[in-house]
mmCIF file of C-alpha atoms in Angstrom:
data_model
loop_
_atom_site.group_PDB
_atom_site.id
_atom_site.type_symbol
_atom_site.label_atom_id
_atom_site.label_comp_id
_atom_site.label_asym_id
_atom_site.label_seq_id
_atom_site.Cartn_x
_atom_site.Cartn_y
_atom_site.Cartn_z
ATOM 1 C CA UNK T 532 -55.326 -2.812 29.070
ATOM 2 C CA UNK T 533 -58.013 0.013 29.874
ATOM 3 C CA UNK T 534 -58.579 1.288 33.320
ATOM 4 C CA UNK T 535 -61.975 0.011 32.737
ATOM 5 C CA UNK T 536 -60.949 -3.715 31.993
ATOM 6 C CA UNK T 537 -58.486 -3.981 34.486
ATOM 7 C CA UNK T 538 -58.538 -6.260 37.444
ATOM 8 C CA UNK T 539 -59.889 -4.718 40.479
ATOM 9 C CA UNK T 540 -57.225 -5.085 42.909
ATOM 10 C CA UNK T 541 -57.857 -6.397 46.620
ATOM 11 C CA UNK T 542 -58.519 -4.548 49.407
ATOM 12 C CA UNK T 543 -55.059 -2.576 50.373
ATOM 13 C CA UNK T 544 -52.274 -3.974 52.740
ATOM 14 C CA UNK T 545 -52.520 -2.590 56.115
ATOM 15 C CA UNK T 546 -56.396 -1.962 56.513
ATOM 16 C CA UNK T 547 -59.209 -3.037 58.457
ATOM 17 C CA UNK T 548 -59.512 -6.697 56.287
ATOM 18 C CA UNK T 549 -55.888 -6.841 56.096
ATOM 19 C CA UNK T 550 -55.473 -7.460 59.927
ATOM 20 C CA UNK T 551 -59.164 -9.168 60.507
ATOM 21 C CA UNK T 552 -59.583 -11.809 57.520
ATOM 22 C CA UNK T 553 -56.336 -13.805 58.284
ATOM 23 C CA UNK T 554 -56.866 -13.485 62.074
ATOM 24 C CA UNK T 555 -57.232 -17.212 63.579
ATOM 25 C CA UNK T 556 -60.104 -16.188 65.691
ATOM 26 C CA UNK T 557 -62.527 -15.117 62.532
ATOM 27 C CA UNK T 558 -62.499 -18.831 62.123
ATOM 28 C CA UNK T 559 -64.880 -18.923 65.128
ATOM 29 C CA UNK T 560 -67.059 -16.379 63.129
ATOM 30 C CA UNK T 561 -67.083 -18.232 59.213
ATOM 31 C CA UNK T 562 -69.546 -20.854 60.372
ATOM 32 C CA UNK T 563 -72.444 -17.956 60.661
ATOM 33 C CA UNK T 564 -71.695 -16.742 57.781
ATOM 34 C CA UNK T 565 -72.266 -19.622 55.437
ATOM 35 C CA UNK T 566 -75.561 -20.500 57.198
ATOM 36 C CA UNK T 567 -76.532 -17.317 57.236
ATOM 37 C CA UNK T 568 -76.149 -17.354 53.237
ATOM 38 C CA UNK T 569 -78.251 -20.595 52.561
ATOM 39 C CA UNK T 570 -80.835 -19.322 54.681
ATOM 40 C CA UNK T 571 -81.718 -17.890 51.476
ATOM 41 C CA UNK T 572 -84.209 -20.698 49.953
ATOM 42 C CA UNK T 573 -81.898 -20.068 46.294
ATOM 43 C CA UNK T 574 -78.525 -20.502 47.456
ATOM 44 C CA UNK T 575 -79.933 -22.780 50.019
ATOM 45 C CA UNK T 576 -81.050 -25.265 47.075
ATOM 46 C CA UNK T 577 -77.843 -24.156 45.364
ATOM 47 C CA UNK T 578 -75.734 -26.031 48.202
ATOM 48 C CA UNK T 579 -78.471 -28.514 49.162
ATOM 49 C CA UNK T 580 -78.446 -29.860 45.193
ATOM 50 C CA UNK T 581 -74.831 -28.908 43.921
ATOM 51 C CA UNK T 582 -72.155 -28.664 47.020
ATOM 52 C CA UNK T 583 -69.736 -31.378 48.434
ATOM 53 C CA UNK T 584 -70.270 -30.224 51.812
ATOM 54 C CA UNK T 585 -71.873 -33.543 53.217
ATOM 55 C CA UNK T 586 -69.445 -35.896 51.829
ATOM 56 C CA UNK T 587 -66.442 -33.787 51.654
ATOM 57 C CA UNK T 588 -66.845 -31.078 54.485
ATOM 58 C CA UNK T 589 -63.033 -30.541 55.548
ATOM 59 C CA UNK T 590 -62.421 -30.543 51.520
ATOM 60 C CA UNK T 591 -64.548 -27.800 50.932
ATOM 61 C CA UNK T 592 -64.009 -25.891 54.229
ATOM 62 C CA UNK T 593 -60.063 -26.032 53.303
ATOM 63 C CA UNK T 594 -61.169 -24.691 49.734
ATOM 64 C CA UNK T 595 -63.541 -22.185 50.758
ATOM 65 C CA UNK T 596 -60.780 -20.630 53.402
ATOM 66 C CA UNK T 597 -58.161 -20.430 50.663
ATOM 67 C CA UNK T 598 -60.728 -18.445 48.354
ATOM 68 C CA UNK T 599 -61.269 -15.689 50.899
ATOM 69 C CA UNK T 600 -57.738 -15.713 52.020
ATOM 70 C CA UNK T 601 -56.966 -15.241 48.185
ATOM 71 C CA UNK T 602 -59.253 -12.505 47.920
ATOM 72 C CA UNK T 603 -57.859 -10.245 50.627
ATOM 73 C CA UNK T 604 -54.217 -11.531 50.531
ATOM 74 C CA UNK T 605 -53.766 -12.773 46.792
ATOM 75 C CA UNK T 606 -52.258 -10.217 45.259
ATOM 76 C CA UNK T 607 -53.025 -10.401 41.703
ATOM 77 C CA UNK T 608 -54.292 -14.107 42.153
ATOM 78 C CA UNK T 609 -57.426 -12.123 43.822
ATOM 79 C CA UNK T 610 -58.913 -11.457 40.603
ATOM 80 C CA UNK T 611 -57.539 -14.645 39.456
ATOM 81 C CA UNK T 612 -59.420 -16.577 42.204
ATOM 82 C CA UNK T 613 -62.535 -13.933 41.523
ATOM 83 C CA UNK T 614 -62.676 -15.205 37.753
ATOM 84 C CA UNK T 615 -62.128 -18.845 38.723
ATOM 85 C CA UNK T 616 -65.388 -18.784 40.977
ATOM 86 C CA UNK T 617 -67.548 -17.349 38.408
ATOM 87 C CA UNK T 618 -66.628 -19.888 36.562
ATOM 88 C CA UNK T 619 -67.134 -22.242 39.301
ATOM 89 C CA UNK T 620 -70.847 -21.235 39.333
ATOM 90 C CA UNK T 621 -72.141 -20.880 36.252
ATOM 91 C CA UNK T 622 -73.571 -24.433 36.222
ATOM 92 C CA UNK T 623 -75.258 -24.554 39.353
ATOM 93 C CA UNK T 624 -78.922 -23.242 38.910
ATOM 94 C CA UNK T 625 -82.632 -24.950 39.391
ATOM 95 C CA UNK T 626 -85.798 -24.421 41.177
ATOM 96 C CA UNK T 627 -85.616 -23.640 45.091
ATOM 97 C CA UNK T 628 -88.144 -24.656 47.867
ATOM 98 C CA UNK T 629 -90.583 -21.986 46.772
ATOM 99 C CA UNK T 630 -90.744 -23.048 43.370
ATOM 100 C CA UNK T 631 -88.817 -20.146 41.995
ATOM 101 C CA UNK T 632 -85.620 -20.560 39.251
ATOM 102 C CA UNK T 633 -82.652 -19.530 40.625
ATOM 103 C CA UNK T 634 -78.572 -19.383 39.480
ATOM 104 C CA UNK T 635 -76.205 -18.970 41.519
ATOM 105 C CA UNK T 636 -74.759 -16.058 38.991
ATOM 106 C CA UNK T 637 -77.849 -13.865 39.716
ATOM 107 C CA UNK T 638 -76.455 -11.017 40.808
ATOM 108 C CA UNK T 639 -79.133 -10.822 44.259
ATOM 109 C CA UNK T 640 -78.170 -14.064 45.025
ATOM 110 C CA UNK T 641 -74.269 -13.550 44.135
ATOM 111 C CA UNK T 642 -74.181 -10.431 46.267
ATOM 112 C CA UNK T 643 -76.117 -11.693 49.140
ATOM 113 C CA UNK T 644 -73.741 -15.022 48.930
ATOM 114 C CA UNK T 645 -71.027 -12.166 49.708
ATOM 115 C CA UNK T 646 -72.808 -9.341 52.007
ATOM 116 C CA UNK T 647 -73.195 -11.744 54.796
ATOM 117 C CA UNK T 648 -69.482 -11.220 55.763
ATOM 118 C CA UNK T 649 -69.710 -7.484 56.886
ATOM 119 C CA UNK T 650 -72.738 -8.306 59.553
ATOM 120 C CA UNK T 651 -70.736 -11.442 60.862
ATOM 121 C CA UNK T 652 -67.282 -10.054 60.949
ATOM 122 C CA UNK T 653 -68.938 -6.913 62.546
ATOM 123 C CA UNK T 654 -70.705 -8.750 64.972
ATOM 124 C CA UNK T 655 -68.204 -11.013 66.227
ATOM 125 C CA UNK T 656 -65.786 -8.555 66.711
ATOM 126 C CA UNK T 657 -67.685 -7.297 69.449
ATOM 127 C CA UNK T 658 -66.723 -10.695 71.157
ATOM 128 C CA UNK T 659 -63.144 -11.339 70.233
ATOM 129 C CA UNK T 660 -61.390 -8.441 69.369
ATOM 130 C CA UNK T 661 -61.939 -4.641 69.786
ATOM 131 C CA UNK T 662 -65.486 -3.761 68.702
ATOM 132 C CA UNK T 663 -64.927 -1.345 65.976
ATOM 133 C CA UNK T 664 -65.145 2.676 65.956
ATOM 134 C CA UNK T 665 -67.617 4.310 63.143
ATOM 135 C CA UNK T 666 -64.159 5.182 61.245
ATOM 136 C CA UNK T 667 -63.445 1.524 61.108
ATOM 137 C CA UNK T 668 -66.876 0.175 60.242
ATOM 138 C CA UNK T 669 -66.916 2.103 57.237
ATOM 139 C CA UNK T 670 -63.589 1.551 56.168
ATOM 140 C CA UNK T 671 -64.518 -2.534 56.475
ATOM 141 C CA UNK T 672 -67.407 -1.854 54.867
ATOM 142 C CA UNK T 673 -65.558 0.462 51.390
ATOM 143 C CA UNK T 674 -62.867 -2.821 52.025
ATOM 144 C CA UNK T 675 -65.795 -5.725 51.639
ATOM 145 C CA UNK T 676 -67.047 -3.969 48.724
ATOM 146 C CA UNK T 677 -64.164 -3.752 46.776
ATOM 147 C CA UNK T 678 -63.417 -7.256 47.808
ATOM 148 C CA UNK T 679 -67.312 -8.285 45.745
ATOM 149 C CA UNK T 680 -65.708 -6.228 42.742
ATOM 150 C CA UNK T 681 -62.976 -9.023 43.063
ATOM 151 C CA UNK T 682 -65.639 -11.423 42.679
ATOM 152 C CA UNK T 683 -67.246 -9.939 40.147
ATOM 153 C CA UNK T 684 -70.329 -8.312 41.757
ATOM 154 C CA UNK T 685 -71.028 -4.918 40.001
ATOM 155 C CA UNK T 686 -71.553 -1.841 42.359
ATOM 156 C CA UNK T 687 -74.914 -1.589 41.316
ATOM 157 C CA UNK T 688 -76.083 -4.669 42.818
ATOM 158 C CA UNK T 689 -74.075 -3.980 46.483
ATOM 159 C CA UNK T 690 -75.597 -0.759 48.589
ATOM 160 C CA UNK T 691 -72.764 1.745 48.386
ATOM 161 C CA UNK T 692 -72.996 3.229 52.194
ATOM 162 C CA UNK T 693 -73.191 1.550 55.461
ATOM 163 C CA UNK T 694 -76.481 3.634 55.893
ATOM 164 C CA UNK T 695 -77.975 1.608 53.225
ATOM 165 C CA UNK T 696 -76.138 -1.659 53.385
ATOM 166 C CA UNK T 697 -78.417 -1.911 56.819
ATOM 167 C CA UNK T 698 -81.513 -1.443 54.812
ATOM 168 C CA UNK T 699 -81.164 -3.511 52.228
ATOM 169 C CA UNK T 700 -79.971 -6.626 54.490
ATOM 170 C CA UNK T 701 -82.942 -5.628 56.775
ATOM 171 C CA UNK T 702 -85.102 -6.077 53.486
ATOM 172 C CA UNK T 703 -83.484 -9.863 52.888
ATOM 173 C CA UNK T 704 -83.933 -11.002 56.656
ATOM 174 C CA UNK T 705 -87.476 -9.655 56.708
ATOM 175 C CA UNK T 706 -88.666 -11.331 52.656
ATOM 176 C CA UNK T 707 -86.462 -13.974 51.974
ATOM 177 C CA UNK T 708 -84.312 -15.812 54.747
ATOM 178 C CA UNK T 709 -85.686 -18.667 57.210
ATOM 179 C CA UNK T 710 -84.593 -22.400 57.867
ATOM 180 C CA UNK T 711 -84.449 -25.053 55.656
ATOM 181 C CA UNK T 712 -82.520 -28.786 55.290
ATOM 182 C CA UNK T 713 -78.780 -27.001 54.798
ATOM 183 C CA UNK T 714 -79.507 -24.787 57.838
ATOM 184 C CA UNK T 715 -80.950 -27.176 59.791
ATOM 185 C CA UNK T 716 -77.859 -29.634 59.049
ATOM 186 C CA UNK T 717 -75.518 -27.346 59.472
ATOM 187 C CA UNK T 718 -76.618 -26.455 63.097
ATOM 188 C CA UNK T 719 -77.331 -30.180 64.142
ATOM 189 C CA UNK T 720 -75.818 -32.172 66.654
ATOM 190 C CA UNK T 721 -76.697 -35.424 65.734
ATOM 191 C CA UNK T 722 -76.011 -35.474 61.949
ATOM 192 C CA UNK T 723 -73.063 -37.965 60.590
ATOM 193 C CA UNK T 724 -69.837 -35.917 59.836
ATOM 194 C CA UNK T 725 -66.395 -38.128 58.646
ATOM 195 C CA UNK T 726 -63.022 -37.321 60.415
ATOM 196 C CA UNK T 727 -60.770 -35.169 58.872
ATOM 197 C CA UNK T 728 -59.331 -36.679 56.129
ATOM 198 C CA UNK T 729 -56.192 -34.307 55.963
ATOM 199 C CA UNK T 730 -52.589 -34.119 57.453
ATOM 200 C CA UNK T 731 -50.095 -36.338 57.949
ATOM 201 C CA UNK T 732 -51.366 -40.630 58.350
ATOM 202 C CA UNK T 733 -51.057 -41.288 62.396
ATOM 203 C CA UNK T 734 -52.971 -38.152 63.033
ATOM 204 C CA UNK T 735 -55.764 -39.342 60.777
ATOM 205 C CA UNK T 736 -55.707 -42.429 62.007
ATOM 206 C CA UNK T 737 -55.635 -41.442 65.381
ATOM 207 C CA UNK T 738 -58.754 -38.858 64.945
ATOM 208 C CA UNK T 739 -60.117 -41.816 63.522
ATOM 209 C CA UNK T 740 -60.163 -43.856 65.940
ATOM 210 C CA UNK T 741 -61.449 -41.255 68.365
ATOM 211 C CA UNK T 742 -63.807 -39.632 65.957
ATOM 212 C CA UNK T 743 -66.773 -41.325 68.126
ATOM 213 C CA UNK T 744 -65.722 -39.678 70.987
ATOM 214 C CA UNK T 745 -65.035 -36.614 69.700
ATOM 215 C CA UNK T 746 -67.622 -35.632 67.124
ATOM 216 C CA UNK T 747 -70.340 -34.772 69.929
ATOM 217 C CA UNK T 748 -68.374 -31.990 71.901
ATOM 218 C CA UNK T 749 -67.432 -30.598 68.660
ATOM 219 C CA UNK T 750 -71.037 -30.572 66.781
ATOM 220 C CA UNK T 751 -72.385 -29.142 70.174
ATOM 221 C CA UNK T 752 -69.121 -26.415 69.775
ATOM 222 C CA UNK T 753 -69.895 -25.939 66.020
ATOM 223 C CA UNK T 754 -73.887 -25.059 66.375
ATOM 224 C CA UNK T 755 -72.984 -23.008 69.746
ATOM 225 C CA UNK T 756 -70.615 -20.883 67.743
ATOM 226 C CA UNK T 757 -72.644 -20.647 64.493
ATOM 227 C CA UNK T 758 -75.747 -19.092 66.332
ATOM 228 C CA UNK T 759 -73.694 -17.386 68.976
ATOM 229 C CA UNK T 760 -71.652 -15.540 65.831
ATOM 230 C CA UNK T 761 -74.407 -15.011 63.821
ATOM 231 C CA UNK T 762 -76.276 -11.133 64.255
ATOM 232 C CA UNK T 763 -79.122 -11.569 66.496
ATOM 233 C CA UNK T 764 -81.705 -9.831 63.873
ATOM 234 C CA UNK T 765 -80.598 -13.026 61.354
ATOM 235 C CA UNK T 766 -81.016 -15.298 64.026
ATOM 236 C CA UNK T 767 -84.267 -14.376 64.551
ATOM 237 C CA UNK T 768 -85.371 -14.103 61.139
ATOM 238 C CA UNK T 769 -84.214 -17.947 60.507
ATOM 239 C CA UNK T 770 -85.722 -18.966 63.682
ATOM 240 C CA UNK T 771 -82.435 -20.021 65.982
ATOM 241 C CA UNK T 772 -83.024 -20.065 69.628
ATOM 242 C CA UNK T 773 -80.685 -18.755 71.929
ATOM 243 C CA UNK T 774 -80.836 -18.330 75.548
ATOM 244 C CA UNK T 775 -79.126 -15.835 77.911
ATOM 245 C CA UNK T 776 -77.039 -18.240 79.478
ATOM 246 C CA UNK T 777 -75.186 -19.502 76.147
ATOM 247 C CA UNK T 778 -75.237 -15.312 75.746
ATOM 248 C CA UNK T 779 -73.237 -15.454 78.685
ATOM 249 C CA UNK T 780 -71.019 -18.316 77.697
ATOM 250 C CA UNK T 781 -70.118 -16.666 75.040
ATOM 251 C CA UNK T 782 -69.131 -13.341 76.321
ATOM 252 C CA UNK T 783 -67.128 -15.524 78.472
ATOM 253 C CA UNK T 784 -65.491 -17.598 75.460
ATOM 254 C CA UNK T 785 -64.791 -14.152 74.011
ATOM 255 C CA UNK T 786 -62.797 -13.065 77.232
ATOM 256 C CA UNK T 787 -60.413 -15.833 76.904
ATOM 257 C CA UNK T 788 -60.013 -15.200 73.062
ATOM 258 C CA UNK T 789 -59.021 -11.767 73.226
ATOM 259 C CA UNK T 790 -56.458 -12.055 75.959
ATOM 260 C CA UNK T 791 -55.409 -15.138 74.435
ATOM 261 C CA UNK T 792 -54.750 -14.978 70.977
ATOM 262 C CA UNK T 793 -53.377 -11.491 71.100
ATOM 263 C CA UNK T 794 -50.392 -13.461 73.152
ATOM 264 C CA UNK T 795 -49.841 -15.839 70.895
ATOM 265 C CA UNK T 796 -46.564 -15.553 68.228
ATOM 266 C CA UNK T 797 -47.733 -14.241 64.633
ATOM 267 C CA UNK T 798 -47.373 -18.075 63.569
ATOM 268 C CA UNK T 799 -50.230 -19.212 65.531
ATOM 269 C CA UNK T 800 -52.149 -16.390 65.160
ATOM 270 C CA UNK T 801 -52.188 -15.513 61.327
ATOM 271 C CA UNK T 802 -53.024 -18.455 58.730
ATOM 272 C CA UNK T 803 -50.697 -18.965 56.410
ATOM 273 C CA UNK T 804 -51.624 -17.380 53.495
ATOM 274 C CA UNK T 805 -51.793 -14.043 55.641
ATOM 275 C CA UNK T 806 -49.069 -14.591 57.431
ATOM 276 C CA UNK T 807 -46.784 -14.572 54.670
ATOM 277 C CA UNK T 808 -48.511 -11.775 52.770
ATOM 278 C CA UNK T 809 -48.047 -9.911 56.316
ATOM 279 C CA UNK T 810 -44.015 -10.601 56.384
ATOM 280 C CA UNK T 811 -43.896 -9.636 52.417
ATOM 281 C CA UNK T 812 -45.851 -6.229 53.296
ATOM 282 C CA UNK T 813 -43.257 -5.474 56.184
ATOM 283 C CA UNK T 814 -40.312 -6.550 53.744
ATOM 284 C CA UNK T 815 -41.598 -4.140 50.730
ATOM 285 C CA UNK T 816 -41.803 -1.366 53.722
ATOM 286 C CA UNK T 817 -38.923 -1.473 54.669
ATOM 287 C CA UNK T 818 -36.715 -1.696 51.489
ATOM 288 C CA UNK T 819 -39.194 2.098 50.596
ATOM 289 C CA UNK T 820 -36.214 4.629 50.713
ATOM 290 C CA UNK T 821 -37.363 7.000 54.097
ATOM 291 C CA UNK T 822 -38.998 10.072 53.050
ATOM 292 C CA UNK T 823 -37.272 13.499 52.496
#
C-alpha cells in the first residue's frame, strides 16, 4: 500500500485526546456539541428527516459514543469506523429549511458536523478539568484534525491553525447557524423521551416504572448542561438564553466535578473502550526494553 493510500492513523496514545475523549465527565459536554451541529439548517434537516434520535435516542447516543471512542481509541478500527460512516451517509441528502440541497457528504457540512468538538471540548474544560495552556490547545487542535482525516475530511476543507480555525467557525456562527425543530427539541423540557431501553430486565423495568418521575429533573439537567457547555458566541448566535445565576450553577457543578471525578478509580472514570486502550498502552510501555 502507498503512503498516500494508507489509513490515517488516530490521534497518538498519550496526548491531549487520549486522556480527554474517554474521560466520563466529557459526557457532560457531548450534548452541546450535537446541537451545536444541527444548528446548521443542512445537517439540521439531515437529522430532522433521516436520524433515529426521537424514537431510538439511547440507541443512537450508545452508537454515536462508540464512533468517537473508536476514532480516538480504535486502533486500526479508527479508519475502519471512519469508512463505515461515510458510508453511513451517503444516502442522507434533500432540501433544508432555506430551500437549499444539501448531503450530508458535502465536505462544509461534513467538516462542520466534526469542528464543533474543538470549541466544546475547549470550552468545557474550563469547567471540569484544567483549562488548557496555549501548548495544549494546539496540540488538541493538530489531534482533532487528524481525527477528521479519520473520517475522511480532506485538509483542505478543515482550517489548518488554531488562528484560523477561530475565523472560519466565527464565519459559520455569524451566516449559517440559528434554531430550528432539532434544536429546539433537543433543548426542551417538555418533549416525550422513552426510558432507556438497555441493561439488564429489572433495571428497565424499574426505570420504567419511574420514568414519570424521573424524566423532568433529567430534561431540565439535559437542556441546563447543553447550553451551559455550549461556547457562549454559539449560544448566542442560535439564540439560547442563559442567565448569570445558571452561570453560577454551573461553575459550581464544575467544582464538584473536578474534585470528584479525579478521585474516582480508573473504572469509573474512563469508559470502557478507553479504559482498556489505556491499560493496553501501559502494557506495550512497559514490555519497551529501557533505553541505553
Amino acid at each position: 500500500m502507498s503512503r498516500r493510500d494508507a489509513a490515517p492513523p488516530p490521534p497518538p496514545p498519550g496526548g491531549v485526546l487520549w486522556s480527554l475523549a474517554g474521560d466520563a465527565r466529557m459526557l457532560l459536554a457531548l450534548p452541546a456539541a450535537l446541537t451545536m451541529q444541527v444548528a446548521h439548517p443542512a445537517v439540521g434537516a439531515g437529522v430532522d428527516e433521516h436520524s433515529v434520535f426521537r424514537t431510538d435516542p439511547w440507541g443512537r447516543g450508545e452508537r454515536s459514543l462508540r464512533s468517537l471512542q473508536l476514532w480516538v481509541y480504535g486502533g486500526e478500527r479508527a479508519a475502519q469506523e471512519g469508512r463505515r460512516l461515510r458510508e453511513l451517509h451517503k444516502a442522507i441528502q434533500g432540501t433544508d429549511a432555506t430551500g437549499r440541497r444539501y448531503h450530508a457528504l458535502t465536505p462544509a457540512y461534513y467538516a462542520w458536523v466534526h469542528a464543533t468538538g474543538y470549541p466544546v471540548y475547549a470550552h468545557a474544560q474550563q469547567y471540569i478539568g484544567r483549562p488548557f495552556t496555549d501548548a495544549q490547545h494546539r496540540k488538541l487542535y493538530a489531534e482533532w484534525l487528524q481525527v477528521g482525516r479519520v473520517l475522511g475530511i480532506n485538509d483542505r476543507d478543515m482550517p489548518g491553525t488554531i488562528e484560523e480555525f477561530w475565523a472560519y467557525y466565527r464565519k459559520i456562527l455569524a451566516d449559517e447557524i440559528g434554531t430550528n425543530a432539532v434544536v429546539e427539541e433537543l433543548v426542551a423540557t417538555d418533549r416525550p423521551v422513552p426510558p432507556p431501553d438497555r441493561g439488564p430486565l429489572p433495571l428497565r423495568l424499574l426505570l420504567r416504572a419511574l420514568w414519570p418521575v424521573l424524566l423532568p429533573p433529567l430534561a431540565r439537567f439535559r437542556r441546563f448542561v447543553t447550553i451551559g457547555f455550549m461556547p457562549p458566541e454559539a449560544r448566542e448566535a442560535i439564540g439560547l438564553d442563559w442567565t448569570d445565576e445558571q452561570e453560577r450553577s454551573l461553575r459550581r457543578l464544575g467544582r464538584v466535578v473536578r474534585v470528584v471525578v479525579p478521585l474516582l478509580p480508573e473504572r469509573l472514570r474512563y469508559l470502557p473502550m478507553a479504559r482498556r486502550a489505556r491499560a493496553e498502552y501501559r502494557r506495550s510501555a512497559a514490555r519497551r526494553p529501557a533505553p541505553r
